[in-house]
Amino acid sequence: MNIKFSVDNLRHRFRYSIDQLREFEWTEEMREQKTRTMMIIMFGFLIYTILTFFPCIIHRYYHGAVTNISIGITFTALIFYLWKSRNHVVTTIVGVYAFDAILFFHFIMETNWDIGMDAFWLFILITPFITDFIAGVIYGTIASFGGLLLGFLLLNTPLSGYLQPYGKNMMDWYTIIYLVVMVAAAISQYELTASQIDKKVSDEKLAYYQQERTNRLKEQLSIYESNEQTIRKYKHDIRHYNRVLAGFIQNKEYEKAEAYLSEFDSMLEKVTAVSFCDNNIVNELLTIYASRCQKMGFKLRVKAIVPDRFPMEEMDLTSLVANALENAVEAQNYVDKENRSLQVEITYDGRKLKLMTKNPCAVTTKFNEKGLPVSTRMVQSGIGTAQIKSIAEKYGGVASFTQENDFFLVKAVMTCL
C-alpha cells in the first residue's frame, strides 16, 4: 500500500512529459516573459562589468580588466541577438557557455594569488537556478551543465595546478555540490512550471465553461423570447378560440369541440417548459434540450428534483448532464420521427445524485472492455460516456451504459455529501 501510494504520488508530482514542458516554454506568452527577464539580467551584467572595469584599471589589475571587457562584449552581442531573435533558449545556452569559457581562461591565467577567486565560484554555484528559470527545466539544465564542466576540468583534473590553492574541501566537493544544486534547481523549476501549466489549463477550462454558460444563457433567452411571442399570440386570439368552442358546445357538436381542444393543446405544446427544478444549471440544460426535442418533433419527458445548491462542483454537474442529454438527443437523428423519445430522471435525496436517460436507438450498440459504448459513424452515441463515468467515479459512484431491446439507458449514481 505504501509503495503504491509513493508511486502514485510520484506520478502526480512529475505529471508532465519533457515534450509538454518544452511546448509550454515555447508558448508566445512565456517567450515574451522570459525574454524580458533575460534582458534585465544581461543589462545587469553589462552594468556590472562597466562599474568594475574602472577599479581594475585604477589598481592596475589588467587581467581583471580584460575579463570584464570580454564579458561586456559577450553580453552586448547576446543582448543584440536576443532583441532580434526573441530566442531566450539559445541566448541562455550560448551565454552561459561563453561566460564559463571566459572564466576558464581567467582562472588558469591568473598569476596573482592574493586576489581571491572564491566569489566567482560562489556565483557559478547559483547558475542552475538562473538558467532553469530563464530557459526552463530542459534547456536550463543543458545550459547549467557548462558550470559543471568548468568545475570538473579545473578542480578534478591536472588543470587544478594552474589555480590558486583553494583547500582540499573545495577541490574534493565543489563538483558534487554543483551537481546537487543542478538537481535541486531542476526539481524546483519543474514544480514551478507544472504549477504554471496547471493554472493555464485551469484558466482555459474555466474560460471554456464560462463561454458554454454564456451560450446556454443565450439559447435559453431565445427560448424565453419565442415562448413570449407564442403566449402573446394566443392571448390575443384566446377570445376567438373561446367563441368557436362555445359555438360547438351550443350546437351540441361535442366531437368537433373535443377535436378543437386537442388542436389547441397541441399548439400550447409549442411553449417550452422553462422550470423543471430549483437547480439553475440543470434547469438551463433541460430547457435547452427540451426545446431541441420539440424542434425534432417529440417531447422531452422529465422528472427533476434537484436543489439549487448541493455538494457537487458546477463544472462536473454541467458536464454530467450535458453529455447525457447531448448523446441521447443526437441519437434521435437516426431514429424514425414517429419513434423518437427521451426520458430523463435526475434526483438528489440529500445524499445521492441519481441520473437516468432512456432513449430509442437505431442500431445495436457495441461496448468495449470498460463497458463504454463504441462510437460508430452511424450513431455517435458513445461520445461523452467516458466523461460521465469519470465524474461518477470522482464522487464515489458508478455509471452504467446498457441497451435493452431498442432502448439505450444511461444510469449514474454519485454520493454528494
XYZ file of C-alpha atoms in Angstrom:
417
model
C 0.000 0.000 0.000
C 2.799 2.426 0.931
C 4.698 1.568 -2.240
C 1.608 2.134 -4.370
C 0.950 5.435 -2.624
C 4.519 6.570 -3.253
C 4.380 5.628 -6.934
C 1.028 7.404 -7.403
C 2.351 10.431 -5.558
C 5.454 10.450 -7.755
C 3.334 10.213 -10.917
C 1.258 13.146 -9.763
C 4.338 15.195 -8.917
C 6.007 14.522 -12.277
C 2.821 14.655 -14.307
C 4.147 16.457 -17.379
C 6.445 14.996 -20.008
C 9.544 16.594 -21.491
C 7.616 17.431 -24.652
C 4.862 19.133 -22.650
C 7.396 21.181 -20.709
C 9.226 22.180 -23.871
C 5.975 23.091 -25.631
C 4.916 25.268 -22.699
C 8.276 27.044 -22.605
C 7.891 27.950 -26.279
C 4.450 29.497 -25.996
C 4.363 33.123 -27.086
C 3.471 34.349 -23.624
C 6.357 32.508 -21.951
C 8.858 33.564 -24.604
C 7.988 37.218 -24.109
C 8.163 36.913 -20.336
C 11.499 35.071 -20.348
C 12.944 37.411 -22.969
C 12.159 40.449 -20.797
C 13.642 38.761 -17.748
C 16.824 37.811 -19.564
C 17.208 41.309 -20.980
C 17.121 42.711 -17.447
C 19.664 40.151 -16.179
C 22.094 40.737 -19.045
C 21.852 44.511 -18.730
C 22.684 43.991 -15.067
C 25.797 42.025 -16.039
C 26.730 44.724 -18.530
C 26.436 47.456 -15.926
C 28.473 45.306 -13.501
C 31.321 44.899 -15.983
C 31.397 48.653 -16.614
C 31.398 49.509 -12.906
C 34.194 47.013 -12.106
C 36.304 47.879 -15.149
C 37.479 51.238 -13.831
C 38.654 49.959 -10.388
C 40.665 47.278 -12.250
C 42.393 49.984 -14.297
C 42.998 52.209 -11.268
C 44.599 49.337 -9.338
C 46.425 48.133 -12.473
C 44.671 44.783 -12.350
C 44.737 44.432 -16.124
C 43.933 40.730 -16.080
C 40.581 41.531 -14.445
C 40.006 44.438 -16.823
C 40.436 42.127 -19.849
C 37.983 39.653 -18.314
C 35.430 42.418 -17.746
C 35.830 43.675 -21.301
C 35.351 40.110 -22.616
C 32.214 39.634 -20.531
C 30.890 43.054 -21.581
C 31.407 42.363 -25.296
C 29.833 38.897 -24.968
C 26.728 40.175 -23.223
C 26.364 43.125 -25.588
C 26.326 40.679 -28.522
C 23.856 38.426 -26.682
C 21.555 41.356 -25.911
C 21.519 42.330 -29.575
C 20.845 38.710 -30.642
C 18.049 38.316 -28.096
C 16.477 41.615 -29.156
C 16.443 40.496 -32.797
C 15.544 36.813 -32.372
C 13.477 36.740 -29.127
C 15.079 33.313 -28.626
C 15.749 33.137 -24.893
C 16.786 29.469 -25.038
C 19.688 29.817 -27.479
C 20.747 33.046 -25.786
C 20.857 31.328 -22.394
C 22.828 28.296 -23.552
C 25.334 30.268 -25.630
C 25.634 32.958 -22.964
C 26.367 30.550 -20.113
C 28.931 28.513 -22.069
C 30.623 31.705 -23.309
C 30.674 33.082 -19.749
C 32.146 29.806 -18.418
C 34.784 29.852 -21.169
C 35.820 33.390 -20.197
C 36.060 32.340 -16.539
C 38.057 29.268 -17.545
C 40.778 31.401 -19.114
C 40.537 33.896 -16.264
C 41.206 31.172 -13.682
C 44.095 29.420 -15.407
C 45.824 32.693 -16.428
C 45.552 34.373 -13.032
C 49.045 34.842 -11.573
C 48.218 36.992 -8.579
C 47.110 34.519 -5.978
C 46.478 37.279 -3.456
C 43.278 38.039 -5.337
C 40.661 35.526 -4.244
C 38.525 33.746 -6.833
C 36.051 32.224 -4.364
C 33.392 34.812 -5.229
C 33.399 33.604 -8.839
C 32.897 30.003 -7.753
C 30.020 31.007 -5.486
C 28.405 32.840 -8.358
C 28.820 29.816 -10.645
C 27.076 27.745 -7.989
C 23.791 29.670 -8.411
C 23.911 29.450 -12.222
C 21.484 26.468 -12.449
C 18.725 28.428 -10.716
C 19.169 31.352 -13.124
C 19.356 29.226 -16.282
C 16.430 26.990 -15.306
C 14.266 29.999 -14.552
C 15.077 31.681 -17.863
C 15.251 28.725 -20.255
C 13.105 26.144 -18.461
C 13.959 22.784 -16.938
C 15.220 21.098 -20.100
C 17.267 23.823 -21.773
C 18.213 25.427 -18.473
C 19.810 22.177 -17.308
C 21.690 21.908 -20.609
C 22.986 25.443 -20.077
C 23.952 24.891 -16.433
C 25.931 21.811 -17.440
C 28.631 24.256 -18.552
C 29.276 25.179 -14.913
C 29.594 21.503 -14.017
C 32.056 21.011 -16.842
C 34.053 24.056 -15.745
C 34.241 22.823 -12.148
C 35.264 19.322 -13.195
C 38.026 20.498 -15.574
C 39.577 22.936 -13.120
C 39.101 21.077 -9.842
C 39.268 17.380 -10.770
C 41.949 17.267 -13.472
C 45.666 18.250 -13.662
C 44.476 21.745 -14.691
C 43.963 22.356 -10.968
C 47.700 23.106 -10.795
C 47.055 26.404 -12.560
C 44.722 27.591 -9.804
C 45.407 29.258 -6.525
C 45.191 26.821 -3.577
C 41.548 26.652 -2.519
C 41.884 23.856 0.001
C 41.084 20.143 -0.129
C 37.426 20.588 0.830
C 36.786 22.887 -2.130
C 38.718 20.690 -4.573
C 37.031 17.447 -3.492
C 33.437 18.546 -3.046
C 32.656 21.535 -5.265
C 31.757 19.455 -8.351
C 29.476 17.184 -6.333
C 27.824 20.158 -4.636
C 27.272 21.805 -8.025
C 25.641 18.602 -9.305
C 23.319 18.568 -6.287
C 22.452 22.226 -6.938
C 21.682 21.376 -10.583
C 19.232 18.668 -9.499
C 17.645 20.930 -6.873
C 17.253 23.734 -9.402
C 15.720 21.380 -11.979
C 13.184 19.987 -9.481
C 12.282 23.471 -8.226
C 11.795 24.777 -11.746
C 9.804 21.693 -12.724
C 7.395 22.326 -9.852
C 7.105 25.987 -10.805
C 6.487 25.156 -14.466
C 3.994 22.411 -13.567
C 2.086 24.886 -11.411
C 2.066 27.385 -14.274
C 0.761 24.724 -16.656
C -1.882 23.699 -14.106
C -3.008 27.306 -13.812
C -3.068 27.729 -17.584
C -5.139 24.560 -18.003
C -7.441 25.633 -15.176
C -7.891 29.111 -16.674
C -8.626 27.651 -20.105
C -11.100 25.198 -18.616
C -12.796 27.964 -16.658
C -12.941 30.166 -19.761
C -14.420 27.265 -21.738
C -17.162 26.652 -19.185
C -17.876 30.366 -18.901
C -18.290 30.510 -22.677
C -20.501 27.431 -22.561
C -22.578 29.055 -19.836
C -22.893 32.203 -21.935
C -24.005 30.151 -24.941
C -26.563 28.309 -22.818
C -27.932 31.569 -21.456
C -28.225 32.964 -24.995
C -30.076 29.851 -26.149
C -32.314 29.939 -23.097
C -33.056 33.635 -23.685
C -34.007 32.778 -27.258
C -36.424 30.150 -25.899
C -37.934 32.679 -23.481
C -38.433 35.189 -26.300
C -40.021 32.545 -28.518
C -42.342 31.496 -25.670
C -43.275 35.114 -25.013
C -44.197 35.678 -28.649
C -46.273 32.483 -28.723
C -48.077 33.363 -25.492
C -48.816 36.886 -26.721
C -50.261 35.461 -29.927
C -52.510 33.013 -28.048
C -53.505 35.678 -25.530
C -54.609 37.905 -28.388
C -56.567 35.104 -30.075
C -57.979 33.390 -26.967
C -61.349 35.149 -27.239
C -61.755 33.917 -30.815
C -60.900 30.368 -29.726
C -63.452 30.599 -26.891
C -66.187 31.798 -29.239
C -65.537 28.941 -31.664
C -65.537 26.427 -28.818
C -68.725 27.910 -27.330
C -70.384 27.648 -30.746
C -69.565 23.927 -30.964
C -70.975 23.349 -27.496
C -74.166 25.335 -28.116
C -74.751 23.348 -31.312
C -74.019 20.143 -29.357
C -71.171 19.345 -31.736
C -69.151 17.711 -28.979
C -66.847 15.723 -31.225
C -65.818 18.893 -33.039
C -65.305 20.603 -29.675
C -63.101 17.752 -28.486
C -61.054 17.820 -31.701
C -60.775 21.599 -31.415
C -59.479 21.339 -27.825
C -56.913 18.724 -28.875
C -55.705 21.020 -31.630
C -55.490 23.872 -29.123
C -53.490 21.678 -26.702
C -51.044 20.753 -29.445
C -50.472 24.433 -30.180
C -49.793 25.114 -26.496
C -47.098 22.424 -26.528
C -45.055 24.781 -28.690
C -44.375 26.660 -25.464
C -41.228 25.132 -23.947
C -41.236 24.459 -20.225
C -38.701 26.722 -18.523
C -38.828 25.461 -14.952
C -38.037 21.829 -14.212
C -36.316 22.083 -10.822
C -34.671 24.529 -8.418
C -31.131 23.982 -9.680
C -30.218 26.656 -12.230
C -27.689 24.561 -14.169
C -29.959 21.527 -14.503
C -32.893 23.778 -15.331
C -30.961 25.606 -18.066
C -29.809 22.366 -19.688
C -33.229 20.717 -19.541
C -34.869 23.819 -21.006
C -32.401 23.937 -23.890
C -32.667 20.236 -24.741
C -36.466 20.273 -24.323
C -36.550 22.982 -26.993
C -34.300 20.920 -29.255
C -36.552 17.883 -28.767
C -39.613 19.927 -29.735
C -37.890 21.067 -32.917
C -37.169 17.405 -33.715
C -40.848 16.544 -33.317
C -41.107 14.918 -29.893
C -41.483 15.953 -26.269
C -38.853 15.528 -23.564
C -40.246 13.661 -20.544
C -38.573 14.900 -17.381
C -38.519 14.101 -13.687
C -36.136 16.527 -11.981
C -35.780 17.033 -8.229
C -32.500 18.852 -7.687
C -31.998 21.635 -5.123
C -30.383 24.933 -6.000
C -27.203 24.002 -4.111
C -25.724 20.658 -3.172
C -22.152 19.302 -2.760
C -21.081 18.930 -6.390
C -18.852 21.167 -8.493
C -20.810 23.148 -11.064
C -18.434 22.144 -13.869
C -18.923 18.465 -13.073
C -22.715 18.816 -12.892
C -22.739 20.668 -16.212
C -20.560 18.086 -17.920
C -22.525 15.157 -16.487
C -25.985 16.354 -17.526
C -24.924 17.953 -20.822
C -23.091 14.836 -22.019
C -26.008 12.556 -21.153
C -28.567 14.780 -22.880
C -26.374 15.547 -25.882
C -25.785 11.839 -26.575
C -29.461 10.978 -26.254
C -30.716 13.832 -28.429
C -28.021 13.238 -31.043
C -29.074 9.591 -31.290
C -32.629 10.640 -32.229
C -31.393 11.966 -35.566
C -31.087 8.344 -36.690
C -34.460 7.173 -35.310
C -37.701 7.386 -37.306
C -39.567 10.556 -36.394
C -42.618 8.761 -35.021
C -40.431 6.653 -32.699
C -38.353 9.456 -31.210
C -38.495 9.950 -27.456
C -36.328 10.810 -24.472
C -36.971 10.173 -20.816
C -34.786 11.906 -18.227
C -34.730 11.482 -14.463
C -32.344 13.381 -12.234
C -32.892 13.490 -8.485
C -30.957 14.321 -5.326
C -32.154 12.937 -1.990
C -29.737 14.751 0.309
C -27.095 12.088 -0.100
C -27.005 10.675 -3.597
C -27.457 12.196 -7.015
C -29.110 9.833 -9.490
C -29.252 10.332 -13.227
C -31.058 8.229 -15.823
C -31.701 8.771 -19.523
C -33.643 6.407 -21.756
C -33.949 6.843 -25.487
C -34.550 4.669 -28.549
C -31.534 3.883 -30.719
C -31.410 2.802 -34.328
C -28.658 0.168 -34.145
C -27.329 -2.442 -31.758
C -24.700 -0.770 -29.598
C -21.317 -2.417 -29.104
C -19.411 -1.987 -25.856
C -15.672 -2.059 -25.147
C -13.920 -3.876 -22.300
C -14.600 -0.952 -19.940
C -18.351 -1.125 -20.549
C -18.403 2.059 -22.619
C -20.338 2.196 -25.893
C -18.239 2.134 -29.049
C -18.985 5.032 -31.368
C -19.865 4.369 -34.988
C -20.263 6.646 -37.958
C -23.976 5.921 -37.987
C -24.719 6.812 -34.367
C -22.289 8.888 -32.330
C -23.894 7.885 -29.006
C -20.659 6.819 -27.336
C -19.175 10.301 -27.215
C -19.061 11.717 -23.713
C -19.808 8.489 -21.897
C -16.206 8.277 -20.674
C -16.657 11.705 -19.091
C -19.879 10.595 -17.398
C -18.130 7.524 -15.999
C -15.167 9.623 -14.822
C -17.389 12.118 -12.982
C -19.407 9.335 -11.342
C -16.215 7.685 -10.081
C -14.877 11.034 -8.857
C -17.849 11.198 -6.466
C -17.524 7.614 -5.307
C -20.239 6.361 -7.607
C -20.779 4.271 -10.709
C -22.140 4.751 -14.204
C -23.588 2.106 -16.476
C -24.468 2.064 -20.164
C -26.788 -0.636 -21.462
C -29.105 -1.386 -24.334
C -32.424 -3.077 -23.590
C -34.177 -4.104 -26.795
C -34.241 -0.904 -28.871
C -33.640 1.487 -25.975
C -30.323 2.849 -24.725
C -30.056 3.541 -20.993
C -27.551 5.652 -19.081
C -27.560 5.353 -15.307
C -25.271 7.114 -12.867
C -25.297 7.243 -9.068
C -22.977 9.527 -7.088
C -22.521 10.306 -3.402
C -22.652 14.048 -2.810
C -22.398 14.865 0.883
